[in-house]
Every structure is written in structure tokens, then in C-alpha cells.
Short mmCIF file of C-alpha atoms and ligand atoms in Angstrom, two decimals:
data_model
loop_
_atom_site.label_atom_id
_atom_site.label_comp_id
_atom_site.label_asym_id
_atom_site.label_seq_id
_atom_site.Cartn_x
_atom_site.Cartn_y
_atom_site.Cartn_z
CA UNK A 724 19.71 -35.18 1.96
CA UNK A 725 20.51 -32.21 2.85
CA UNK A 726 22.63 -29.95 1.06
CA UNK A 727 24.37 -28.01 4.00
CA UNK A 728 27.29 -25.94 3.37
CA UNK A 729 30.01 -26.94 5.92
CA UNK A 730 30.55 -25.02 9.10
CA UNK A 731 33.77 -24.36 8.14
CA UNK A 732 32.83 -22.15 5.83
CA UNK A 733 32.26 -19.88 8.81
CA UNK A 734 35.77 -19.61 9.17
CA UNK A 735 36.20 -18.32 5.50
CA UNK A 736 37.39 -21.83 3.69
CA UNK A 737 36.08 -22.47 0.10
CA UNK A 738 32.73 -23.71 1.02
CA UNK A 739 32.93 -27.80 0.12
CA UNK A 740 32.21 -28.91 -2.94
CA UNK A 741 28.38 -28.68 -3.82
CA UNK A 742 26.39 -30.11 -5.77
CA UNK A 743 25.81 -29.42 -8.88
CA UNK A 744 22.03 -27.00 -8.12
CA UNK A 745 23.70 -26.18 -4.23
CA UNK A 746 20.57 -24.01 -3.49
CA UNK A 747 17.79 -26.35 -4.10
CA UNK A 748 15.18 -26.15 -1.48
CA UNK A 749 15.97 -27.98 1.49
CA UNK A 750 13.21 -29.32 2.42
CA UNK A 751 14.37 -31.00 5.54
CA UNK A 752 15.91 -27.84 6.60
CA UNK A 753 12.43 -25.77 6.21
CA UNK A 754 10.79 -28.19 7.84
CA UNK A 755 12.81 -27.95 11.14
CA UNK A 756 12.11 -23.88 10.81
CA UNK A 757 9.58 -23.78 13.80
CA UNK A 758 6.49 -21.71 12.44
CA UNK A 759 5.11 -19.10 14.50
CA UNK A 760 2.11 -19.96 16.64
CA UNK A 761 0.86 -17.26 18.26
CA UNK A 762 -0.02 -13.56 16.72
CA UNK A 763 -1.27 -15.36 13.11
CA UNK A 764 -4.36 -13.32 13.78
CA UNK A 765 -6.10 -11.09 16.01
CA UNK A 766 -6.73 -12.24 19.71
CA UNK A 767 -10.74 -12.62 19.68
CA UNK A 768 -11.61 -10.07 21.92
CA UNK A 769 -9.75 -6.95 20.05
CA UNK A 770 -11.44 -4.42 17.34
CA UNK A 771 -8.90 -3.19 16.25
CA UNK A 772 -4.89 -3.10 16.39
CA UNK A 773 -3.36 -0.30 14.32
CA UNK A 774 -0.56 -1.74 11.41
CA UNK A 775 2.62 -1.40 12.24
CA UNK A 776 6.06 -3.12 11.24
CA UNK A 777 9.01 -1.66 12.05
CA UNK A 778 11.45 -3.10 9.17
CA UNK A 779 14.82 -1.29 10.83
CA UNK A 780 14.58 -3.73 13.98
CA UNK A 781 13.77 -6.72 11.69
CA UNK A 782 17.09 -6.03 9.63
CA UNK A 783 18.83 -5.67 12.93
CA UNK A 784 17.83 -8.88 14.27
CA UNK A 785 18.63 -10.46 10.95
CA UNK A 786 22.31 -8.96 10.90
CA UNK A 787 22.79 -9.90 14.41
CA UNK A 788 22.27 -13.63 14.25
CA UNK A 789 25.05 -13.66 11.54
CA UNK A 790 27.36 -13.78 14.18
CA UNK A 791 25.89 -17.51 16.12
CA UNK A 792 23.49 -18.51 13.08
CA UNK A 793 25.56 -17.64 9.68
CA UNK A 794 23.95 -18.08 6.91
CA UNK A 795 25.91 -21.17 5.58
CA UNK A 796 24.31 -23.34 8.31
CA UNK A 797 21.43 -25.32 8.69
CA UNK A 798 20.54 -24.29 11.65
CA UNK A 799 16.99 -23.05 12.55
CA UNK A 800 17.04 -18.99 13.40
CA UNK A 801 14.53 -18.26 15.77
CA UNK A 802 11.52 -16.20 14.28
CA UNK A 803 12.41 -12.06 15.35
CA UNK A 804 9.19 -10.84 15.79
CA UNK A 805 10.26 -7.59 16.96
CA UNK A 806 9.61 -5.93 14.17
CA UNK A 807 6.20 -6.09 14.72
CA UNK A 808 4.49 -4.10 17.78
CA UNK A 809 1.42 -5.50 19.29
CA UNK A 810 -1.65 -3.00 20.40
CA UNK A 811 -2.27 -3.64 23.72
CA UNK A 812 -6.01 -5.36 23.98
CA UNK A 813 -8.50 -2.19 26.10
CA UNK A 814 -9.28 -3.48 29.57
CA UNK A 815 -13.37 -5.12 29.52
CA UNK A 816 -15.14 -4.46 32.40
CA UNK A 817 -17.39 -8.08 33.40
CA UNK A 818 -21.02 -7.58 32.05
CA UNK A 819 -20.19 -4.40 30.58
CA UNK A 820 -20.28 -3.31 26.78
CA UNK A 821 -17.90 -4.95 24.14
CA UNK A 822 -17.12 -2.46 21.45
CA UNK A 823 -18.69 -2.25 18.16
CA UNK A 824 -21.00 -4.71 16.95
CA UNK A 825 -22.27 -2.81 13.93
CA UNK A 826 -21.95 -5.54 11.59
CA UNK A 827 -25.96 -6.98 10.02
CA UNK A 828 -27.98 -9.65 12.51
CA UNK A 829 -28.04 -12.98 10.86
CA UNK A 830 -31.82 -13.55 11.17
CA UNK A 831 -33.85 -14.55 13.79
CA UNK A 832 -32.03 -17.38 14.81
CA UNK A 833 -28.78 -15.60 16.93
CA UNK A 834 -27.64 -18.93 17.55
CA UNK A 835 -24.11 -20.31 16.94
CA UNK A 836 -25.80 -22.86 14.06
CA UNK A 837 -27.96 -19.75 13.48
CA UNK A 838 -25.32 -17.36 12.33
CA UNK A 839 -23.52 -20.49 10.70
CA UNK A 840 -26.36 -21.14 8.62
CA UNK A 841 -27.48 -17.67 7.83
CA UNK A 842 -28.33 -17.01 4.28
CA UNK A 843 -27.98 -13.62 4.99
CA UNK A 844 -24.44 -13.70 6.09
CA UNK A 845 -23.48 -15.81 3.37
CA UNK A 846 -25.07 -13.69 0.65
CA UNK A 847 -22.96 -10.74 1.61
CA UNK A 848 -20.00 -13.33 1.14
CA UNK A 849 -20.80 -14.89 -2.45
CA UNK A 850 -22.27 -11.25 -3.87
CA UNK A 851 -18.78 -9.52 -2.46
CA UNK A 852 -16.51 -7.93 -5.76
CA UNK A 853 -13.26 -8.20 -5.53
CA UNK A 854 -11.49 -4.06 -4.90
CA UNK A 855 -9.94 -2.49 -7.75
CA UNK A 856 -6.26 -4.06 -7.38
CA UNK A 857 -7.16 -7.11 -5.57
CA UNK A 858 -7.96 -10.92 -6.87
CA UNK A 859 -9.75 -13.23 -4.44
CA UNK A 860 -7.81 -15.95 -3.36
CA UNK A 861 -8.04 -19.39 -5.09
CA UNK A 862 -11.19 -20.65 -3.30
CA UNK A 863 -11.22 -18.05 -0.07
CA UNK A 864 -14.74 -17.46 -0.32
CA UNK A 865 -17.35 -17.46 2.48
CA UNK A 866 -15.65 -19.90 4.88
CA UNK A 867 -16.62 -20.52 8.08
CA UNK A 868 -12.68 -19.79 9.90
CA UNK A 869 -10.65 -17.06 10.02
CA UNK A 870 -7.56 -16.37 8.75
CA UNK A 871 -4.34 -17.79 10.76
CA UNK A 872 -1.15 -16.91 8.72
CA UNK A 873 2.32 -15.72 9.13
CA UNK A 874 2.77 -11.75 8.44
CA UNK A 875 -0.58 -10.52 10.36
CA UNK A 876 -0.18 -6.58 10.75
CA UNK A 877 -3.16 -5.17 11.95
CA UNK A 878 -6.69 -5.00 12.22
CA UNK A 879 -10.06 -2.76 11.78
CA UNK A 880 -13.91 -3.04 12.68
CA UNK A 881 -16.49 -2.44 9.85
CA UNK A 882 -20.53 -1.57 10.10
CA UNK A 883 -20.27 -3.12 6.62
CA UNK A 884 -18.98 -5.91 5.10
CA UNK A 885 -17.33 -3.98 1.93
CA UNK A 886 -14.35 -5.78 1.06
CA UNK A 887 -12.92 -2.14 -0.36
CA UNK A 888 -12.90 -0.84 3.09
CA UNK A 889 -10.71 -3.20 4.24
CA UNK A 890 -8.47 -2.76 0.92
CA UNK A 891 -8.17 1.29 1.19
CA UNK A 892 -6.50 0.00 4.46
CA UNK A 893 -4.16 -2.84 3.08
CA UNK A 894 -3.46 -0.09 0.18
CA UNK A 895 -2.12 2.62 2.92
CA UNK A 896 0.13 -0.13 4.02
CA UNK A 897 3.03 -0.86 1.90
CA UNK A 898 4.01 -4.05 3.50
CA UNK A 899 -0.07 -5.20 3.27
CA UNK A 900 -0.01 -8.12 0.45
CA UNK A 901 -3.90 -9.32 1.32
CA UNK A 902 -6.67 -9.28 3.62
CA UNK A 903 -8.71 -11.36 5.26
CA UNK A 904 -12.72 -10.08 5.91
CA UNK A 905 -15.10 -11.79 7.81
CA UNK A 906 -18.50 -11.72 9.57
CA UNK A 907 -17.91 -12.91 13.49
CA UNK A 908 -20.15 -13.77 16.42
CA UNK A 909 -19.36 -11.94 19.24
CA UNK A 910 -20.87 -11.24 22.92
CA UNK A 911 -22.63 -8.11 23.26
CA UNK A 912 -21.79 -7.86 26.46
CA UNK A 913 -18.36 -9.39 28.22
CA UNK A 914 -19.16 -12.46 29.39
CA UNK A 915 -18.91 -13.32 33.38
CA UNK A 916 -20.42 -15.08 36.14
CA UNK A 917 -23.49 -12.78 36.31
CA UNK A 918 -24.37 -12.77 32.52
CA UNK A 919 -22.86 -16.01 31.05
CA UNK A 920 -23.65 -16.52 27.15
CA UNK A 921 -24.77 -13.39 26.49
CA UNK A 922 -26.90 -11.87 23.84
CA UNK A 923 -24.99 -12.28 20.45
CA UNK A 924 -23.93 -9.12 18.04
CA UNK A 925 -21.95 -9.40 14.51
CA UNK A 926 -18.45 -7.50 14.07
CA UNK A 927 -17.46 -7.15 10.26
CA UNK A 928 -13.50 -8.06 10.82
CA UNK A 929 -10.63 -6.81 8.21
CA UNK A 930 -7.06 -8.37 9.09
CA UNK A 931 -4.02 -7.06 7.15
CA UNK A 932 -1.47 -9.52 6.15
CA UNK A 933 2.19 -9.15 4.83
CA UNK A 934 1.89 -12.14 2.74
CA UNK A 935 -0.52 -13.47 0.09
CA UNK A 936 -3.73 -14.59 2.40
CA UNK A 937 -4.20 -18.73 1.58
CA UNK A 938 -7.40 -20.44 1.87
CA UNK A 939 -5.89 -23.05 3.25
CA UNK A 940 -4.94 -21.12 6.48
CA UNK A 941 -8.58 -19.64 7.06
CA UNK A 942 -8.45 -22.29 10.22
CA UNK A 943 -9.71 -20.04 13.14
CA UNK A 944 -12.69 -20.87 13.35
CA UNK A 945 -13.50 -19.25 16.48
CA UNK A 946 -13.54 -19.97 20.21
CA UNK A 947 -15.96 -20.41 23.65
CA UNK A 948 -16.02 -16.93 26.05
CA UNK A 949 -17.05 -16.69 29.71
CA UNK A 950 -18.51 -19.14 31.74
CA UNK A 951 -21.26 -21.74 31.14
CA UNK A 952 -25.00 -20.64 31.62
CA UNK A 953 -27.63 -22.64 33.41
CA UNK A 954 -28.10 -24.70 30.38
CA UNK A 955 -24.04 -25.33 30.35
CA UNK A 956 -23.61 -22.98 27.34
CA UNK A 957 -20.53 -20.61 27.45
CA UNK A 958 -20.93 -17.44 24.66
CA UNK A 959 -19.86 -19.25 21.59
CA UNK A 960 -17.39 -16.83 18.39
CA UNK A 961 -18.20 -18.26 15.47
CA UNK A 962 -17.02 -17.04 11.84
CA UNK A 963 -18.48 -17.04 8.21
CA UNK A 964 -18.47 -15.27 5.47
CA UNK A 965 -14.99 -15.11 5.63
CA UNK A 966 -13.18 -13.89 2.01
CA UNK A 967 -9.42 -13.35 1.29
CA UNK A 968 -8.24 -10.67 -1.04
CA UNK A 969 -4.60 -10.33 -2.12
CA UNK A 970 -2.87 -7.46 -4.05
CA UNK A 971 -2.52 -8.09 -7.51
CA UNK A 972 -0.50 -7.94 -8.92
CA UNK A 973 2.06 -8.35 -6.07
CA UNK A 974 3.72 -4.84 -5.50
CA UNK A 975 7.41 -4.80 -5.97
CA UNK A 976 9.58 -4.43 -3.00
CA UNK A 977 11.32 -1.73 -2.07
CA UNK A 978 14.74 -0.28 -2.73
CA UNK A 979 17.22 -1.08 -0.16
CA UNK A 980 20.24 1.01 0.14
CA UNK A 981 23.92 -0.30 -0.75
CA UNK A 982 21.79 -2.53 -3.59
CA UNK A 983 20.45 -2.14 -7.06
CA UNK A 984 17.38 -3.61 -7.45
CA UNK A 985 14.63 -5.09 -7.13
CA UNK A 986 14.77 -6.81 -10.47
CA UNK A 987 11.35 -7.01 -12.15
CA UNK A 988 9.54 -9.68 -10.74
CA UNK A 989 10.96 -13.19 -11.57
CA UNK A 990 9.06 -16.04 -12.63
CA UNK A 991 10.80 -18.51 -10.02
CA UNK A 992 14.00 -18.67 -7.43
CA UNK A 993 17.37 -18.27 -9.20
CA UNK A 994 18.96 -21.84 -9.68
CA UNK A 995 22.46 -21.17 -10.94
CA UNK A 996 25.50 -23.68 -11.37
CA UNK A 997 29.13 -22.93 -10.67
CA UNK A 998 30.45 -20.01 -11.81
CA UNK A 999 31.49 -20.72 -15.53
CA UNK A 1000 34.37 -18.89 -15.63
CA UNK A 1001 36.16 -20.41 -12.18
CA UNK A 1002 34.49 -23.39 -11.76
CA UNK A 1003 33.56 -22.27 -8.77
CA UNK A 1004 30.29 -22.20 -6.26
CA UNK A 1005 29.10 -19.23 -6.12
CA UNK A 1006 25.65 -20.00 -3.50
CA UNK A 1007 26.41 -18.86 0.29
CA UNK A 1008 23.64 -20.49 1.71
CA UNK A 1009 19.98 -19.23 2.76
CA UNK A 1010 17.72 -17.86 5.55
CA UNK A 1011 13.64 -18.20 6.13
CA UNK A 1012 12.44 -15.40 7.97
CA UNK A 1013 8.97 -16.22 9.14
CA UNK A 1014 8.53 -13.72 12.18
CA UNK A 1015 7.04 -10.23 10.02
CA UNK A 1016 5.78 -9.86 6.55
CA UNK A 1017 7.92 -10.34 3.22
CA UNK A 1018 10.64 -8.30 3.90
CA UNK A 1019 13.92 -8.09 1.66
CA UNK A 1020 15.62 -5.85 3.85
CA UNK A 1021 15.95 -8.89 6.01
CA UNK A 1022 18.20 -10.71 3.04
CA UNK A 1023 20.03 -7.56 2.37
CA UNK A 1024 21.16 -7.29 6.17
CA UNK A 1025 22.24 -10.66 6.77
CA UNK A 1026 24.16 -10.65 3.48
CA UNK A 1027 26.32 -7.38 4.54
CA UNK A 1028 26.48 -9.10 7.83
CA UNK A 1029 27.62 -12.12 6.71
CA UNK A 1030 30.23 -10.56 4.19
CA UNK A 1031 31.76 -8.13 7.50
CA UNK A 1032 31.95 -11.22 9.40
CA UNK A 1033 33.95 -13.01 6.97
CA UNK A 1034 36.20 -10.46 6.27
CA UNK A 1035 36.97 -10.67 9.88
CA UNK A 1036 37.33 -14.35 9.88
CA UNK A 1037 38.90 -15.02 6.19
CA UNK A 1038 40.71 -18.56 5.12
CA UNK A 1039 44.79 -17.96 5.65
CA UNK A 1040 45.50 -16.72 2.19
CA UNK A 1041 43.17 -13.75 2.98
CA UNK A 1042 39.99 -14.60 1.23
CA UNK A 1043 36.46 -15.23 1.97
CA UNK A 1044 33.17 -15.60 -0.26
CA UNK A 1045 31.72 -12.40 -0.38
CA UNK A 1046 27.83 -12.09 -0.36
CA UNK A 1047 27.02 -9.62 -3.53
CA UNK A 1048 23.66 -10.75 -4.78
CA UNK A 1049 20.18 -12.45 -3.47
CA UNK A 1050 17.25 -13.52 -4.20
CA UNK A 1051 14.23 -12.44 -2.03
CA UNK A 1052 10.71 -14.77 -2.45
CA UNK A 1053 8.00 -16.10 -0.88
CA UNK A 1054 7.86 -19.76 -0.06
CA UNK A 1055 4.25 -21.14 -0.48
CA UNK A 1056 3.73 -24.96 1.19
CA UNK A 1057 0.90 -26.27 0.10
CA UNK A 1058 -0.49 -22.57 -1.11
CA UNK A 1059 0.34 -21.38 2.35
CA UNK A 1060 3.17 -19.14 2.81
CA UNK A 1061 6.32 -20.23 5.32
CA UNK A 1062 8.35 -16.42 4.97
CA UNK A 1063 10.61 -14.58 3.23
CA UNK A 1064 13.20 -16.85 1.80
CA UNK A 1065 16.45 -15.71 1.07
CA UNK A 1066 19.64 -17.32 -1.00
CA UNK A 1067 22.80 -15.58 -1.03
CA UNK A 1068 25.45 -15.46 -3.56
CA UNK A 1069 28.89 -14.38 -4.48
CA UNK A 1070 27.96 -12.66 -8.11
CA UNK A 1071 24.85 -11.83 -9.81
CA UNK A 1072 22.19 -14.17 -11.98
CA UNK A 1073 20.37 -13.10 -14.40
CA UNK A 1074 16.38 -13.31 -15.01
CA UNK A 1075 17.55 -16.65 -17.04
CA UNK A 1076 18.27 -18.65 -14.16
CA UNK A 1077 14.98 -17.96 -12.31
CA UNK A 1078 13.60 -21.33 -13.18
CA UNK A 1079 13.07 -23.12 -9.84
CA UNK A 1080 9.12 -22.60 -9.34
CA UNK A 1081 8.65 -25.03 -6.63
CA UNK A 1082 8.92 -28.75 -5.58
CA UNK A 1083 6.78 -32.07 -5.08
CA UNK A 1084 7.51 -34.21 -1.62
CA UNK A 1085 5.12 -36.52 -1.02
CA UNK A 1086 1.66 -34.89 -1.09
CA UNK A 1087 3.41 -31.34 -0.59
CA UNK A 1088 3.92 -28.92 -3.29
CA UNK A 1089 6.93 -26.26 -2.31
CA UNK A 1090 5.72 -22.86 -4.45
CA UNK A 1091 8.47 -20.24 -5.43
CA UNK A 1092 6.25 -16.76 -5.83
CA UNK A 1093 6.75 -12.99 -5.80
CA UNK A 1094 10.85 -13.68 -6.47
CA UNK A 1095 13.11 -10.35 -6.87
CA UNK A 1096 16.85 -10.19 -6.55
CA UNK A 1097 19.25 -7.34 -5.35
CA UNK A 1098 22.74 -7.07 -6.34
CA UNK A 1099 25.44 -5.04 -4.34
CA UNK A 1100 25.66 -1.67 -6.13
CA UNK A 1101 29.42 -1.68 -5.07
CA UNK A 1102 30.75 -5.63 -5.24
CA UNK A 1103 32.93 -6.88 -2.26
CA UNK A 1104 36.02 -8.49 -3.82
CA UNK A 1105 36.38 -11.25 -1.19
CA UNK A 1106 39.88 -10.96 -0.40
CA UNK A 1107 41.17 -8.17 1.58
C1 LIG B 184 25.61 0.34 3.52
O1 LIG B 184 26.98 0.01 3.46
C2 LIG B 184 27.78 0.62 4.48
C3 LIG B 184 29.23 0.31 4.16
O2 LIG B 184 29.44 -1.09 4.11
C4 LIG B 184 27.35 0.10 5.83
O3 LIG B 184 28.09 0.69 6.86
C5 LIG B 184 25.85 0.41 6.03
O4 LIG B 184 25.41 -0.19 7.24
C6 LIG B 184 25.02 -0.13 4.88
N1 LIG B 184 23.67 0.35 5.03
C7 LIG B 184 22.61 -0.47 5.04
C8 LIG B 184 21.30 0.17 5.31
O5 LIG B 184 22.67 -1.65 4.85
#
């Protein structure tokens, strides 16, 4: 059921006929998307990890791909997850100090069920407000995982758990949609052969996110360190307390040069027909970027991309479908987000086609939020 555009489109013939709604979700297609697995979070032993995102090599990788993964086709586009630089975890020493540890003791039981169960813990939790600017999450309160979600960006180390700490950070990051903050169990000492399951401390964790943060993806829920002790106990991370804040409402994106927009905030993807003046399809196709946080500039590169390409490869009477306008928004699954998806077309849409807010398969709901579009400030004719 898919609703794939042709390959020979690549070559710059009139895409074949679509359907009448070409740029309904595919949901076949976004399935095959592979999803990140690794950097959804912080690795368990780091403190901290500074944001940082850089959008220019992101747009880059999106243009590039044009070329061998067009945006007419189907095919799954590796996640670029250049854009985002890793801090490099500090070297532990065995037996020696871990940093921080500042965060409250959970009682007088230390334990793993201890800390799990601790009243304390949990009262910070349920008694946390919400930060001027921020909603809590549709049930991401005091949970006993982390959070493990495309668009992580960075991460800090409280003494407290005050939720509007961790927002003054997500606030001096413009690409920071929510945060995720949490109490966790941590070793006081690195564990190794000589002092296996050490004594327990609590780290008050922040993690910055470049999507909305989703209950539903609060799934770490910690790991074993170091080697067993006589008993056959290794240190045990555990997490609670965890809450989930996002920005609301959600910032608008930034201006991206050669486009005029963002248009105020839509209240779902654009769903247009043909072109009622020619008859004619005017949707390219579409790309998922899942590899950084909700970033337009993404769309708006592959779309400039895709148009030079064209031009370079247009249908023998010298034309080609331009790429003038798209629509940039977040694609929840099941209230989790899946990237920054992007549709493409040959003219503008108005606010009055924005009326695609999601889709039902099976027992999963597709969710179209924070939806903008950009239109080419100067429109490529598509013919040369
Ligand atoms: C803006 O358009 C010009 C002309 O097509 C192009 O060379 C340039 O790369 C574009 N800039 C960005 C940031 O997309």
C-alpha cells in the first residue's frame, strides 16, 4: 500500500499518477526507517555532556543523500548523526571516586529496592512544579526509567532535584524541546575487583532533548556495574523519580535562508490534492530524519538539493518538478516521537489544508504535532 512515487521521477518525468491524498503517511515506509539505538540518552557513567548540535553538517548530510536517496523514493536514509558531537566520557580510575553524588540519600535503606521504594525520593517527584514555560508530559511523573528518545543533546548533574534548573538549561538551548529529570543510583566509588558493589550515592540527572520528551520512552531503567561481590551482587543503577518537562508552547523554528517562513504553527500536516488549476500533482515525496533534534533546515536542504539535481537531470522537453514549499513536523507513534518529517512540494498550501493530524493502524496512533511550512522566497519555475 504504499504510495511511492516512481523512480523515474529521478530522471525528471511527471511523477505517475497519484492518488488522490499522494502524501498520506506511509506507514509501511516509516516503519522500515531503522530508529536509532544507541545515544537516546546518556551512557550511565557520565555527569555531564555539554549540548551541542551542529545544524550546518545535518543540512549537509541531508543535501548529500539527494544524489543516491532522492526524495521521491521509498528508500530508508540512514540516520546522519553527525550533527551531533558526543563528550568524550572522563577516564575512572578502579576504586577511585565517581563524580558528584550530591543528590538527597533515600533513607536508611541504600538498597536497590531501597531507593526504589523511597518515599523520600518519590516526594520530591509528585511535589515537583512544572518551570515557568514548561507542561509536564501526559503522565511523565515519578517513574522508575529514564528517558530513551530520539534528539538527546546533552546533559547536567544537580545537588537538587529542581526541575527549573534543568529548564534554565533546555531554555539556553534553542533546539531543547523538553527534559527529562531524574533521581539515579549510582556507585560512590567505580566499581572493580577490589571493591565490587560499592557504597551507593544519588545523582539528580537533567537530559536535554530536541523533541517533546514521551512517557512512553522513559524505558532506561538502569543497569548492573562492576563485578559481583561475595554475596554475587554487582553495584546495581537504578532510577525514580523520573519527570519529563516539555516547552510549551512549542517554540517556532527558525528562519532558514532562501525561504519565507515558518508559518504560524499548523494544527496538522498539509494534505493537498492536485493542483486545481493543472490538474496536476504537486507532492515530491518525503524524508524522516531521525538522527538530531527537529530540525527544518534538514527539509529545506534536501528540497534545494533535490530541485539542483533535477535541473541537471530534467524529462526531454526540459522540465522537472521543482521543490518550492514544505512542511516540517514532528511524527509522534504512539506519543513517542520518530523525527523530523518532511513533505515536499511544487507550490505552496495554505493553513487550510493542514488537516492531517495523525492516523490509526492497528493499536498504533500516527500523531502530526508542532507542523510549520516554508515556501521558497524566490520560486524555481521547473523548466529551464
Ligand atoms: C540559497 O540559494 C542559493 C542559490 O540557489 C544557494 O547557492 C545556497 O546554497 C542557498 N543557501 C542555503 C543556506 O540553502
Amino acid at each position: 500500500m504504499r504510495s511511492a512515487l516512481l523512480y523515474s521521477a529521478v530522471l525528471g518525468l511527471a511523477a505517475a499518477a497519484p492518488k488522490a491524498m499522494p502524501q498520506d503517511i506511509d506507514v509501511d515506509y516509516i516503519e522500515s526507517i531503522p530508529t536509532p539505538t544507541t545515544g537516546l540518552g546518556p551512557a550511565v557513567e557520565q555527569v555531564s555532556a555539554t549540548p551541542s548540535y551542529d545544524a550546518a553538517a545535518a543540512a549537509s548530510d541531508a543535501a548529500q543523500e539527494i544524489s543516491t536517496a532522492p526524495i521521491y523514493t521509498p528508500t530508508p536514509s540512514s540516520a546522519s548523526r553527525r550533527g551531533l558531537r558526543r563528550s568524550p566520557l572522563a577516564k575512572r580510575t578502579d576504586c577511585g571516586p565517581e563524580p558528584d553524588g550530591h543528590g538527597p540519600s533515600p533513607g536508611s535503606d541504600t538498597s536497590d529496592t531501597g531507593f526504589l521504594s523511597s518515599s523520600i525520593l518519590a516526594n520530591y517527584a509528585n511535589s515537583a512544579v512544572a518551570p515557568a514555560g514548561y507542561s509536564l508530559a501526559s503522565g511523565f511523573q515519578n517513574l522508575q526509567g529514564s528517558l530513551s528518545e530520539i534528539g538527546y543533546i546533552g546533559l547536567y548533574t544537580f545537588s537538587q532535584y529542581d526541575p527549573s534548573l534543568c529548564s534554565a538549561k533546555c531554555n539556553s538551548v534553542s533546539a531543547c524541546l523538553g527534559f527529562n529529570i531524574y533521581f539515579e543510583r549510582d556507585p560512590s566509588i567505580t566499581p572493580a575487583a577490589a571493591c565490587p558493589n560499592p557504597a551507593p550515592f544519588t545523582n539528580v540527572k537533567c537530559t536535554l532533548y530536541g523533541y517533546p520528551v514521551a512517557a512512553g520512552a522513559a524505558t532506561n531503567m538502569g543497569q548492573w556495574r562492576g563485578p559481583t561481590d561475595a554475596n554475587g551482587q554487582a553495584f546495581h543503577v537504578v532510577i525514580t523519580g523520573s519527570n519529563g518537562y516539555n516547552k510549551n508552547p512549542c517554540p517556532t523554528p527558525p528562519q532558514l535562508t532562501n525561504f519565507t517562513g515558518p508559518s504560524a504553527q499548523l494544527p496538522g500536516a498539509i494534505n493537498a490534492p492536485n493542483d486545481p488549476t493543472t490538474g496536476k500533482n504537486t507532492y515530491l515525496g518525503m524524508k524522516l530524519y531521525n538522527g538530531g533534534p527537529f530540525d527544518p533546515s534538514q527539509c529545506s536542504a534536501a528540497c534545494q538539493a533535490q530541485t539542483a539535481y533535477d535541473a541537471r537531470h530534467p524529462a526531454s522537453d526540459g522540465t522537472y518538478m521543482p521543490c518550492n514549499f514544505f512542511n516540517a513536523y514532528i511524527l509522534l507513534k504512539n506519543g513517542i516521537p520518530q523525527g523530523t518529517y518532511c513533505s515536499f512540494y511544487s507550490r505552496t498550501w495554505d493553513a487550510s489544508y493542514a488537516t492531517n493530524t495523525g492516523y490509526t493502524s492497528g493499536s498504533t496512533q500516527y500523531s502530526v504535532v508542532d507542523s510549520f511550512t516554508y515556501a521558497l522566497t524566490t520560486p524555481d519555475p521547473g523548466h529551464i
